[in-house]
Tab-separated table of C-alpha atoms in Angstrom:
chain	number	residue	atom	x	y	z
A	1	MET	CA	-26.341	6.184	1.445
A	2	THR	CA	-28.013	5.281	-1.678
A	3	SER	CA	-25.535	2.835	-3.094
A	4	SER	CA	-24.516	-0.201	-1.643
A	5	SER	CA	-21.339	-1.332	-3.612
A	6	ALA	CA	-19.389	1.904	-3.003
A	7	PRO	CA	-16.730	1.894	-0.133
A	8	SER	CA	-17.675	4.092	2.840
A	9	ARG	CA	-19.104	7.169	0.917
A	10	LYS	CA	-17.887	10.428	2.557
A	11	ALA	CA	-19.355	13.581	0.905
A	12	LEU	CA	-16.827	15.078	-1.543
A	13	SER	CA	-14.826	17.828	0.056
A	14	LYS	CA	-15.073	21.228	-1.432
A	15	ILE	CA	-11.686	20.896	-3.287
A	16	ALA	CA	-12.899	17.694	-4.737
A	17	CYS	CA	-16.245	19.155	-5.869
A	18	ASN	CA	-14.492	22.100	-7.466
A	19	ARG	CA	-12.306	19.850	-9.373
A	20	LEU	CA	-14.740	17.435	-10.446
A	21	GLN	CA	-17.097	20.092	-11.762
A	22	LYS	CA	-14.175	21.360	-13.922
A	23	GLU	CA	-13.436	17.703	-15.108
A	24	MET	CA	-17.439	17.327	-15.889
A	25	VAL	CA	-17.292	20.645	-18.070
A	26	GLU	CA	-13.884	19.587	-19.659
A	27	TRP	CA	-15.601	16.048	-20.405
A	28	GLN	CA	-18.429	17.858	-22.029
A	29	VAL	CA	-16.444	20.014	-24.143
A	30	ASN	CA	-13.695	17.319	-24.906
A	31	PRO	CA	-14.930	13.735	-24.156
A	32	PRO	CA	-11.968	11.067	-24.773
A	33	ALA	CA	-12.680	9.252	-27.861
A	34	GLY	CA	-14.387	5.979	-27.261
A	35	PHE	CA	-16.416	6.881	-23.905
A	36	LYS	CA	-19.788	8.486	-23.157
A	37	HIS	CA	-20.649	9.673	-19.710
A	38	LYS	CA	-24.478	10.506	-19.171
A	39	VAL	CA	-24.135	13.537	-17.047
A	40	THR	CA	-26.323	13.028	-13.723
A	41	ASP	CA	-26.393	15.253	-10.863
A	42	ASN	CA	-24.293	12.866	-8.736
A	43	LEU	CA	-20.840	14.097	-9.013
A	44	GLN	CA	-19.451	11.568	-6.958
A	45	ARG	CA	-20.274	8.628	-8.989
A	46	TRP	CA	-19.741	8.480	-12.683
A	47	VAL	CA	-20.948	5.615	-14.961
A	48	ILE	CA	-19.167	5.801	-18.069
A	49	GLU	CA	-19.633	3.869	-21.275
A	50	VAL	CA	-16.823	2.453	-22.972
A	51	SER	CA	-16.526	1.369	-26.572
A	52	GLY	CA	-13.965	-1.238	-27.574
A	53	ALA	CA	-11.633	0.433	-30.083
A	54	PRO	CA	-11.959	-0.661	-33.642
A	55	GLY	CA	-9.511	-3.137	-34.771
A	56	THR	CA	-9.000	-4.616	-31.228
A	57	LEU	CA	-10.307	-7.704	-29.733
A	58	TYR	CA	-12.973	-5.498	-28.171
A	59	ALA	CA	-14.156	-3.822	-31.187
A	60	ASN	CA	-17.962	-3.414	-31.230
A	61	GLU	CA	-18.260	-4.467	-27.608
A	62	ILE	CA	-19.485	-1.795	-25.086
A	63	TYR	CA	-18.779	-1.829	-21.323
A	64	GLN	CA	-19.552	0.158	-18.430
A	65	LEU	CA	-17.161	1.775	-15.926
A	66	GLN	CA	-18.075	2.902	-12.662
A	67	VAL	CA	-16.024	5.595	-11.070
A	68	ASP	CA	-16.526	6.657	-7.340
A	69	PHE	CA	-14.754	9.563	-6.182
A	70	PRO	CA	-13.252	9.625	-2.345
A	71	GLU	CA	-13.702	12.572	-0.251
A	72	HIS	CA	-10.251	13.939	-0.960
A	73	TYR	CA	-10.073	13.266	-4.632
A	74	PRO	CA	-7.558	14.033	-6.274
A	75	MET	CA	-5.279	13.415	-3.425
A	76	GLU	CA	-6.622	10.005	-3.635
A	77	ALA	CA	-7.193	7.910	-6.599
A	78	PRO	CA	-10.930	7.121	-7.709
A	79	GLN	CA	-12.276	3.776	-7.418
A	80	VAL	CA	-12.728	2.578	-10.845
A	81	ILE	CA	-14.375	-0.969	-11.683
A	82	PHE	CA	-16.226	-2.281	-14.759
A	83	LEU	CA	-19.899	-3.020	-14.045
A	84	PRO	CA	-20.667	-6.580	-15.090
A	85	PRO	CA	-20.286	-8.195	-17.427
A	86	ALA	CA	-16.669	-6.947	-17.245
A	87	PRO	CA	-14.617	-7.504	-20.215
A	88	LEU	CA	-12.655	-10.562	-20.633
A	89	HIS	CA	-8.999	-9.213	-20.213
A	90	PRO	CA	-6.008	-10.758	-18.523
A	91	HIS	CA	-5.819	-7.868	-16.053
A	92	ILE	CA	-9.557	-7.388	-15.410
A	93	TYR	CA	-11.404	-9.650	-12.986
A	94	SER	CA	-14.715	-11.093	-13.332
A	95	ASN	CA	-15.894	-8.844	-10.492
A	96	GLY	CA	-14.928	-5.822	-12.607
A	97	HIS	CA	-11.899	-5.025	-10.575
A	98	ILE	CA	-8.915	-3.798	-12.860
A	99	CYS	CA	-5.226	-4.386	-11.954
A	100	LEU	CA	-3.846	-1.092	-13.285
A	101	ASP	CA	-1.174	0.623	-11.329
A	102	ILE	CA	-2.314	4.317	-11.946
A	103	LEU	CA	-5.417	3.360	-10.126
A	104	TYR	CA	-3.673	2.528	-7.009
A	105	ASP	CA	-0.012	2.975	-6.039
A	106	SER	CA	0.772	5.029	-9.139
A	107	TRP	CA	-2.051	7.385	-9.034
A	108	SER	CA	-1.055	11.125	-9.260
A	109	PRO	CA	-3.483	14.115	-8.299
A	110	ALA	CA	-2.708	15.573	-12.124
A	111	MET	CA	-4.493	12.563	-13.497
A	112	THR	CA	-8.152	12.807	-14.355
A	113	VAL	CA	-11.179	10.784	-15.222
A	114	SER	CA	-10.446	11.510	-18.815
A	115	SER	CA	-6.721	10.168	-18.716
A	116	VAL	CA	-7.685	7.233	-16.594
A	117	CYS	CA	-10.383	6.342	-19.012
A	118	ILE	CA	-7.614	6.595	-21.805
A	119	SER	CA	-5.309	4.520	-19.893
A	120	ILE	CA	-7.966	1.705	-19.349
A	121	LEU	CA	-8.783	1.823	-23.308
A	122	SER	CA	-5.164	1.354	-23.914
A	123	MET	CA	-5.067	-1.605	-21.719
A	124	LEU	CA	-7.959	-2.966	-23.440
A	125	SER	CA	-6.639	-2.313	-26.688
A	126	SER	CA	-3.272	-3.889	-26.300
A	127	SER	CA	-4.674	-7.326	-25.165
A	128	THR	CA	-3.807	-10.057	-27.419
A	129	VAL	CA	-5.836	-12.676	-25.707
A	130	LYS	CA	-9.342	-12.780	-24.196
A	131	GLN	CA	-8.879	-14.424	-20.986
A	132	ARG	CA	-9.437	-13.815	-17.282
A	133	PRO	CA	-6.306	-13.372	-14.975
A	134	ALA	CA	-4.765	-16.596	-13.756
A	135	ASP	CA	-5.967	-16.167	-10.166
A	136	ASN	CA	-9.572	-14.846	-11.182
A	137	ASP	CA	-11.389	-17.365	-9.047
A	138	ARG	CA	-9.389	-16.996	-5.891
A	139	TYR	CA	-9.190	-13.211	-6.169
A	140	VAL	CA	-12.968	-12.811	-6.752
A	141	LYS	CA	-13.837	-15.169	-4.100
A	142	ASN	CA	-11.658	-12.976	-1.657
A	143	CYS	CA	-13.278	-10.115	-2.706
A	144	ARG	CA	-16.960	-11.127	-1.819
A	145	ASN	CA	-18.754	-8.710	0.266
A	146	GLY	CA	-18.226	-5.875	-1.971
A	147	ARG	CA	-14.599	-5.292	-1.058
A	148	SER	CA	-13.117	-2.483	-2.790
A	149	PRO	CA	-10.247	-2.969	-5.333
A	150	LYS	CA	-8.492	-0.199	-3.570
A	151	GLU	CA	-8.079	-2.062	-0.465
A	152	THR	CA	-6.320	-4.890	-2.644
A	153	ARG	CA	-2.685	-4.883	-2.328
A	154	TRP	CA	-1.781	-5.275	-6.269
A	155	TRP	CA	1.293	-6.412	-7.584
A	156	PHE	CA	2.144	-4.863	-10.807
A	157	HIS	CA	4.222	-6.882	-12.950
A	158	ASP	CA	3.306	-6.679	-16.394
A	159	ASP	CA	3.802	-3.730	-18.568
A	160	LYS	CA	2.869	-5.052	-21.955
A	161	VAL	CA	-0.751	-5.347	-21.758
B	1	MET	CA	-10.363	-17.582	41.285
B	2	SER	CA	-6.946	-17.709	43.068
B	3	GLY	CA	-6.921	-21.425	42.474
B	4	ARG	CA	-7.273	-21.398	38.714
B	5	ASN	CA	-4.989	-21.510	35.836
B	6	THR	CA	-4.605	-18.131	34.488
B	7	HIS	CA	-2.314	-18.460	31.566
B	8	TRP	CA	-1.518	-20.712	28.668
B	9	CYS	CA	2.207	-21.538	28.056
B	10	TYR	CA	2.953	-21.977	24.358
B	11	ARG	CA	6.074	-23.914	25.062
B	12	CYS	CA	4.565	-26.329	27.440
B	13	ARG	CA	1.318	-26.303	25.654
B	14	GLN	CA	-0.757	-26.385	28.790
B	15	PRO	CA	-2.635	-23.964	31.005
B	16	VAL	CA	-0.606	-22.794	33.963
B	17	ARG	CA	-0.883	-20.566	36.953
B	18	LEU	CA	1.636	-17.776	37.279
B	19	ARG	CA	3.784	-17.736	40.502
B	20	GLY	CA	4.533	-14.308	41.762
B	21	ARG	CA	4.109	-11.401	39.521
B	22	ASP	CA	6.778	-12.699	36.618
B	23	ALA	CA	5.014	-12.996	33.390
B	24	VAL	CA	6.626	-16.531	33.092
B	25	CYS	CA	5.744	-19.997	32.745
B	26	PRO	CA	6.143	-21.577	36.223
B	27	SER	CA	7.373	-24.833	34.806
B	28	CYS	CA	9.676	-24.001	31.720
B	29	ASN	CA	10.178	-20.328	32.704
B	30	SER	CA	9.449	-19.148	29.153
B	31	GLY	CA	7.859	-16.061	28.511
B	32	PHE	CA	5.808	-17.325	25.837
B	33	ILE	CA	2.619	-17.264	27.525
B	34	GLN	CA	-0.781	-15.443	27.494
B	35	GLU	CA	-3.580	-14.808	29.864
B	36	LEU	CA	-6.522	-17.113	29.297
B	37	ASP	CA	-8.970	-14.563	29.288
B	38	ASP	CA	-7.226	-13.119	26.335
B	39	MET	CA	-7.603	-16.180	24.278
B	40	VAL	CA	-10.569	-16.989	21.834
B	41	PRO	CA	-11.743	-20.581	21.611
B	42	ALA	CA	-9.523	-22.248	19.158
B	43	SER	CA	-12.350	-23.499	17.069
B	44	THR	CA	-13.123	-20.158	15.865
B	45	LEU	CA	-9.885	-19.005	14.957
B	46	ASP	CA	-7.588	-21.862	14.245
B	47	LEU	CA	-6.114	-21.422	11.058
B	48	LEU	CA	-6.059	-25.093	10.492
B	49	ASP	CA	-9.721	-25.663	11.287
B	50	LEU	CA	-11.044	-24.150	7.881
B	51	ASP	CA	-14.458	-25.548	7.608
B	52	SER	CA	-16.337	-22.350	7.284
B	53	ASP	CA	-15.739	-20.044	4.527
B	54	GLU	CA	-15.191	-17.234	6.899
B	55	ASP	CA	-12.147	-18.844	8.257
B	56	ARG	CA	-10.796	-19.509	4.853
B	57	GLU	CA	-11.310	-16.146	3.875
B	58	ARG	CA	-9.635	-14.609	7.097
B	59	GLN	CA	-6.835	-16.858	6.221
B	60	PHE	CA	-6.541	-15.830	2.491
B	61	ARG	CA	-6.797	-12.221	3.369
B	62	LEU	CA	-4.103	-12.523	5.690
B	63	LEU	CA	-1.717	-14.358	3.415
B	64	ASN	CA	-2.744	-12.145	0.726
B	65	SER	CA	-1.769	-9.076	2.768
B	66	ILE	CA	1.469	-10.840	4.141
B	67	SER	CA	2.918	-11.939	0.611
B	68	ALA	CA	2.311	-8.589	-1.232
B	69	PHE	CA	3.535	-6.633	1.734
B	70	MET	CA	6.710	-8.688	1.969
B	71	ARG	CA	7.310	-8.451	-1.891
B	72	GLN	CA	6.746	-4.800	-1.680
B	73	ARG	CA	9.153	-4.296	0.745
B	74	MET	CA	11.801	-6.647	-0.828
B	75	VAL	CA	11.227	-4.336	-4.203
B	76	ASP	CA	11.481	-1.203	-2.019
B	77	ARG	CA	14.672	-2.162	-0.722
B	78	SER	CA	16.441	-3.011	-3.969
B	79	ASN	CA	14.901	-0.075	-5.567
B	80	SER	CA	16.537	2.161	-2.928
B	81	LEU	CA	19.562	0.504	-3.255
B	82	ASP	CA	19.770	1.047	-6.755
B	83	ILE	CA	18.478	4.560	-6.923
B	84	ARG	CA	20.434	5.806	-3.885
B	85	GLY	CA	23.713	3.901	-4.970
B	86	ARG	CA	24.279	3.397	-1.356
B	87	SER	CA	27.310	1.853	-0.094
B	88	ASP	CA	26.080	1.342	3.308
B	89	PRO	CA	26.440	-2.292	4.636
B	90	VAL	CA	22.765	-2.972	4.208
B	91	PRO	CA	22.398	-6.605	4.596
B	92	GLU	CA	21.605	-7.993	1.035
B	93	HIS	CA	18.202	-9.581	0.597
B	94	ASN	CA	17.427	-12.134	-2.151
B	95	PRO	CA	14.123	-11.319	-3.575
B	96	GLY	CA	13.766	-14.608	-4.998
B	97	VAL	CA	13.682	-16.364	-1.517
B	98	GLY	CA	10.221	-16.722	-0.045
B	99	PRO	CA	9.043	-14.771	2.755
B	100	LEU	CA	10.228	-15.395	6.165
B	101	LEU	CA	7.425	-14.781	8.692
B	102	ILE	CA	7.294	-14.030	12.296
B	103	PHE	CA	5.001	-11.908	14.103
B	104	GLY	CA	4.179	-10.765	17.503
B	105	GLY	CA	2.264	-7.644	18.723
B	106	GLN	CA	4.526	-7.297	21.584
B	107	ILE	CA	7.229	-9.262	20.903
B	108	PRO	CA	10.546	-8.056	19.910
B	109	PHE	CA	12.013	-9.755	16.982
B	110	ARG	CA	14.772	-9.187	14.546
B	111	LEU	CA	16.210	-10.395	11.322
B	112	SER	CA	19.270	-12.209	11.972
B	113	GLY	CA	22.473	-11.874	9.661
B	114	ASN	CA	21.857	-14.774	7.573
B	115	GLY	CA	18.460	-13.744	6.639
B	116	GLY	CA	16.571	-15.718	9.137
B	117	PHE	CA	14.276	-14.371	11.939
B	118	GLU	CA	14.777	-14.451	15.567
B	119	ALA	CA	11.905	-13.601	17.839
B	120	LEU	CA	13.020	-12.922	21.518
B	121	PHE	CA	10.644	-13.341	24.322
B	122	ASN	CA	11.592	-11.732	27.303
B	123	GLY	CA	14.870	-11.290	25.948
B	124	THR	CA	15.737	-15.091	25.522
B	125	PRO	CA	15.549	-16.553	21.884
B	126	GLY	CA	12.164	-18.294	21.912
B	127	ILE	CA	11.776	-19.205	18.375
B	128	GLY	CA	14.411	-19.028	15.622
B	129	LEU	CA	13.316	-19.256	12.383
B	130	THR	CA	15.471	-19.839	9.316
B	131	ARG	CA	15.065	-20.345	5.685
B	132	GLY	CA	15.112	-24.100	6.141
B	133	ASN	CA	12.122	-24.180	8.614
B	134	VAL	CA	9.965	-21.799	6.737
B	135	GLY	CA	6.810	-23.658	7.497
B	136	ASP	CA	7.070	-22.752	11.164
B	137	TYR	CA	5.679	-19.206	12.117
B	138	PHE	CA	4.188	-17.631	14.790
B	139	ILE	CA	1.323	-15.290	14.658
B	140	GLY	CA	0.875	-13.085	17.814
B	141	PRO	CA	-1.564	-10.795	19.216
B	142	GLY	CA	-1.975	-7.620	17.370
B	143	LEU	CA	-1.402	-9.089	13.975
B	144	GLU	CA	-4.965	-8.512	12.710
B	145	GLU	CA	-4.773	-5.099	13.615
B	146	LEU	CA	-1.378	-4.796	11.856
B	147	PHE	CA	-2.875	-6.012	8.578
B	148	GLU	CA	-6.049	-4.009	8.972
B	149	GLN	CA	-3.793	-0.940	9.117
B	150	LEU	CA	-1.684	-2.078	6.424
B	151	SER	CA	-4.833	-2.635	4.141
B	152	THR	CA	-7.002	0.326	5.198
B	153	ASN	CA	-4.332	3.166	5.509
B	154	ASP	CA	-3.554	4.580	2.185
B	155	ARG	CA	0.149	4.401	2.590
B	156	ARG	CA	0.942	3.149	-0.957
B	157	GLY	CA	2.691	4.720	-3.463
B	158	PRO	CA	5.785	6.853	-3.120
B	159	PRO	CA	6.778	7.839	0.777
B	160	PRO	CA	6.182	11.246	1.887
B	161	ALA	CA	8.498	14.285	1.529
B	162	SER	CA	10.183	15.670	4.587
B	163	ARG	CA	8.652	18.840	5.936
B	164	SER	CA	11.915	20.719	5.389
B	165	SER	CA	12.163	19.768	1.780
B	166	ILE	CA	8.585	20.919	1.253
B	167	ASP	CA	9.515	24.125	3.075
B	168	ALA	CA	12.539	24.375	1.048
B	169	MET	CA	10.532	24.282	-2.276
B	170	PRO	CA	10.821	27.879	-3.989
B	171	THR	CA	7.733	30.227	-4.153
B	172	ILE	CA	7.832	31.993	-7.419
B	173	LYS	CA	5.492	34.863	-8.890
B	174	ILE	CA	3.661	33.785	-11.924
B	175	SER	CA	5.040	35.817	-14.830
B	176	ASN	CA	3.650	35.664	-18.549
B	177	LYS	CA	6.646	33.320	-19.370
B	178	HIS	CA	5.099	30.935	-16.933
B	179	LEU	CA	1.701	31.287	-18.118
B	180	ARG	CA	2.596	30.443	-21.614
B	181	SER	CA	4.186	26.932	-20.497
B	182	ASP	CA	2.262	26.178	-17.409
B	183	SER	CA	-1.295	27.963	-17.562
B	184	HIS	CA	-2.858	25.825	-15.205
B	185	CYS	CA	-2.203	24.178	-11.834
B	186	PRO	CA	-1.912	20.425	-12.616
B	187	VAL	CA	-3.777	19.639	-9.490
B	188	CYS	CA	-6.974	21.800	-9.127
B	189	LYS	CA	-6.802	22.666	-12.935
B	190	ASP	CA	-7.509	26.235	-12.253
B	191	LYS	CA	-5.528	28.860	-14.273
B	192	PHE	CA	-2.707	30.640	-12.684
B	193	GLU	CA	-3.316	34.175	-12.345
B	194	LEU	CA	-0.633	36.623	-13.457
B	195	GLY	CA	1.533	37.838	-10.386
B	196	SER	CA	0.044	35.189	-8.043
B	197	GLU	CA	2.428	33.038	-6.140
B	198	ALA	CA	3.216	29.365	-6.906
B	199	ARG	CA	5.427	26.664	-5.769
B	200	GLN	CA	7.973	25.273	-8.001
B	201	MET	CA	9.179	21.900	-7.965
B	202	PRO	CA	12.920	20.808	-9.092
B	203	CYS	CA	11.535	19.935	-12.349
B	204	ASN	CA	10.013	23.334	-12.868
B	205	HIS	CA	6.586	21.996	-12.576
B	206	LEU	CA	4.369	24.743	-10.898
B	207	TYR	CA	1.554	24.262	-8.275
B	208	HIS	CA	-0.627	26.220	-5.998
B	209	SER	CA	0.967	25.869	-2.697
B	210	ASP	CA	-2.442	24.485	-1.288
B	211	CYS	CA	-2.431	21.951	-3.961
B	212	ILE	CA	1.076	20.447	-4.020
B	213	VAL	CA	1.821	20.543	-0.209
B	214	PRO	CA	-0.877	18.108	0.948
B	215	TRP	CA	0.063	15.690	-1.748
B	216	LEU	CA	3.796	15.778	-1.198
B	217	SER	CA	3.338	15.505	2.556
B	218	GLN	CA	1.788	12.120	1.540
B	219	HIS	CA	3.942	11.169	-1.457
B	220	ASN	CA	7.232	12.764	-2.732
B	221	SER	CA	6.454	12.595	-6.298
B	222	CYS	CA	5.846	15.495	-8.675
B	223	PRO	CA	2.280	14.778	-9.937
B	224	VAL	CA	3.123	15.344	-13.527
B	225	CYS	CA	6.499	13.811	-13.875
B	226	ARG	CA	7.224	11.876	-10.657
B	227	GLN	CA	10.428	13.530	-9.908
B	228	GLU	CA	11.154	13.685	-6.298
B	229	LEU	CA	11.946	16.624	-3.901
B	230	PRO	CA	15.540	16.336	-3.030
B	231	ALA	CA	16.195	15.805	0.769
B	232	GLN	CA	16.422	18.327	3.374
B	233	GLY	CA	16.030	21.398	1.264
B	234	LEU	CA	19.129	20.828	-0.792
B	235	ASN	CA	18.679	21.618	-4.466
B	236	SER	CA	18.702	18.841	-6.684
B	237	THR	CA	22.145	19.362	-8.154
B	238	ARG	CA	23.668	19.990	-4.890
B	239	SER	CA	22.126	17.138	-3.332
B	240	SER	CA	22.984	14.558	-5.934
B	241	THR	CA	26.519	15.611	-5.838
B	242	ASN	CA	26.639	15.771	-2.314
B	243	ARG	CA	25.592	12.207	-2.191
B	244	THR	CA	28.440	10.897	-4.574
B	245	ARG	CA	30.936	13.281	-2.781
B	246	SER	CA	29.905	12.455	0.743
B	247	SER	CA	32.552	9.497	0.906
B	248	SER	CA	35.551	11.570	-0.049
B	249	SER	CA	34.782	14.980	1.571
B	250	LEU	CA	35.120	15.097	5.158
B	251	GLY	CA	32.894	18.010	5.781
B	252	SER	CA	29.756	16.689	4.021
B	253	ASN	CA	30.190	13.179	5.162
B	254	SER	CA	28.208	13.251	8.254
B	255	ASN	CA	25.590	15.383	6.737
B	256	GLY	CA	25.387	13.320	3.728
B	257	ARG	CA	24.907	10.209	5.659
B	258	GLU	CA	22.173	11.565	7.822
B	259	ASN	CA	20.445	12.531	4.809
B	260	ASN	CA	20.691	9.409	3.354
B	261	ARG	CA	19.531	7.675	6.216
B	262	GLU	CA	16.489	9.742	6.717
B	263	ASN	CA	15.687	9.302	3.142
B	264	HIS	CA	15.957	5.811	3.505
B	265	GLY	CA	13.714	5.343	6.323
B	266	ARG	CA	11.220	7.459	4.627
B	267	ARG	CA	11.189	5.329	1.472
B	268	HIS	CA	9.711	2.669	4.130
B	269	PRO	CA	7.116	4.434	5.914
B	270	LEU	CA	6.208	1.118	7.588
B	271	SER	CA	9.713	0.433	8.813
B	272	TYR	CA	8.799	0.779	12.471
B	273	LEU	CA	6.583	-2.075	12.033
B	274	TRP	CA	9.185	-4.101	10.146
B	275	PRO	CA	12.472	-3.984	11.813
B	276	PHE	CA	14.067	-6.050	8.963
B	277	ARG	CA	17.096	-3.896	8.566
B	278	SER	CA	19.013	-3.989	11.621
B	279	SER	CA	18.856	-4.807	15.546
B	280	SER	CA	18.564	-1.229	16.014
B	281	SER	CA	15.050	-0.769	14.923
B	282	SER	CA	13.606	-3.824	16.896
B	283	SER	CA	12.745	-1.529	20.036
B	284	ASN	CA	10.143	0.955	18.793
B	285	HIS	CA	7.223	-1.069	17.615
B	286	ASN	CA	5.676	-1.858	20.547
B	287	GLY	CA	2.155	-0.960	21.014
B	288	ARG	CA	1.952	-0.244	17.173
B	289	ALA	CA	0.156	-3.362	16.716
B	290	GLY	CA	-2.503	-2.946	19.002
B	291	THR	CA	-3.496	-5.289	21.998
B	292	SER	CA	-7.213	-5.455	21.961
B	293	SER	CA	-7.270	-8.469	19.760
B	294	PRO	CA	-7.445	-11.920	21.205
B	295	ALA	CA	-6.295	-13.693	18.133
B	296	VAL	CA	-3.502	-16.027	18.834
B	297	ARG	CA	-2.301	-18.842	16.868
B	298	GLU	CA	0.580	-21.144	16.933
B	299	ASN	CA	0.878	-23.163	13.807
B	300	ASN	CA	3.460	-25.580	13.235
B	301	HIS	CA	2.210	-27.182	10.255
B	302	HIS	CA	2.614	-26.756	6.476
B	303	GLN	CA	-0.983	-26.734	5.432
B	304	VAL	CA	-1.019	-22.744	5.254
B	305	GLY	CA	2.219	-22.913	3.703
B	306	TYR	CA	3.912	-21.176	0.822
B	307	THR	CA	2.456	-23.235	-2.155
B	308	GLY	CA	-0.604	-21.551	-2.125
B	309	TRP	CA	0.250	-18.081	-1.812
B	310	PRO	CA	-1.057	-15.517	-4.075
B	311	PHE	CA	1.893	-14.135	-5.239
B	312	ASP	CA	0.542	-12.553	-8.416
B	313	GLU	CA	-2.402	-10.548	-8.194
B	314	GLY	CA	-2.764	-10.087	-12.019
C-alpha cells in the first residue's frame, strides 16, 4: 500500500512474522560484518546498508539493499535489490537487480537475510572488474514498470564472481 | 450475419465462411482457421509492427521467456539423464542447438524424431518445422497465458517431492543427542523441544513437520544440504540400488521403471505443457494454455529471429 516498487504486497503470514522477528533479534545480537540495518517497525521491508569489504574493488563504498519479504517467507525467497546507485558489478544491473541464484531458483528456507547478505558481499568482493552485465541496457529496458527481479527467468552461468 | 465471412484461414490467408459445422476452411480444407471475432486487429499485435515501445517490450518479454525456458528445459533434461543414469531411450537433445519453437493453445504438436517439430492441425500435419527452417514459427492462441503462467507461478527450483515420499519420511522423537547436533529447526529457527516430534530427511537433517512438508511439496530438496527425498518411500540406499539393479532383477524391474518415470516427470513440472519427450504426451495439454486471449500471429520472417535472443541474462 504505502510503497510503490514492491510486487503486489500481501501481508506477512503468521509464520513469516515469527520467523522475521527471530531474524531481527538475531541480527541485532549478531549482525553480519559489513552490514547495518536500521530497525524500523516495517518487518516486511528491510533496508540494509552494505559497506564494500576492505581490499576489494568496493572498499569504502556504501550501498543500500532493499529486502522485501513475501507473504509466505521463508517458503519463498525475499526480493532483494540494490537501491540506486547500484554497485558496478558484472552481475548487478543498473536498476539494482542482482543475478544471484540463491535469490531465485536456489533459494532455500534455511537461508536468512543474514546469509543472503553475506552471499551478496562475497559476490561483490570476488569481482575483478567494475562493469555492468553485458546485457544491462536490454534487461533494464525490459524491466521498466517496476518489474520484480523474481519475475525474471535468470540464467546462471558464472560461478566465479 | 449469415452472409459474412466468419473465419480467417491461415493457409489461404483470407477470410472465409464455414460450410456446415466442420471447422475447416471451405477452399483448402485446412483446419488452420480462426473465428474472426476472436482476432485482434493486426496493427496492435503484429510482431513485426514494432513502432511502439509496448510492442517491443511484449516481444522481448516473450522471447526472453521462451529462450530462458527452453534452455532451462534442456539443462533439466541433461541433468536428469546424468543424475539418474537412465538408459531408457530418451531422444538425445543437443543443448547447443537453438530452440525450435512452435506453439498453439489447442493445437496438438510434438517433437519429431529428428529433433524437429510437427504441429498437427485437425490431425493432419499443417506445419512442419525442422532445424533448417527455424525462422518459421507459429504463435497461437493461449501463448500469452502460457507465458504469463510460466513467469508468475513460482515453479522454479527443484520440482516437488511426491506425496508418498513425504509421507514415508520418518518421524523421530527429539532426544538429547539430537539437541546437541540440531538444536533448532532450520526453517522456522525455533528450538526443538526435548521429547517433541520431528521429521528426519535421509541426510539426517531434522525439521518440524509443519516446516518441512510445505517446502518438500514444492521442492524436493533438503533446505540445509539440498539432498532429495528418495522416490516412493524407498529409503535412500534401497532406492539407489534398486535403480541400478532394475535391469537385472526381474522382480523390481517394473517397479523401478515406474519410479523412474514418475520421478522423471516430476523433474519437469511443466511437461504437460511441453510434450517434447514423446508423442505420448501430446494429448493432455488442451485447455492448459487458456482460450481467452485473442492473440494470434503468424510470422514467417526472420526479423524476430534468433540473433537478438537474450540468451544470457547475466
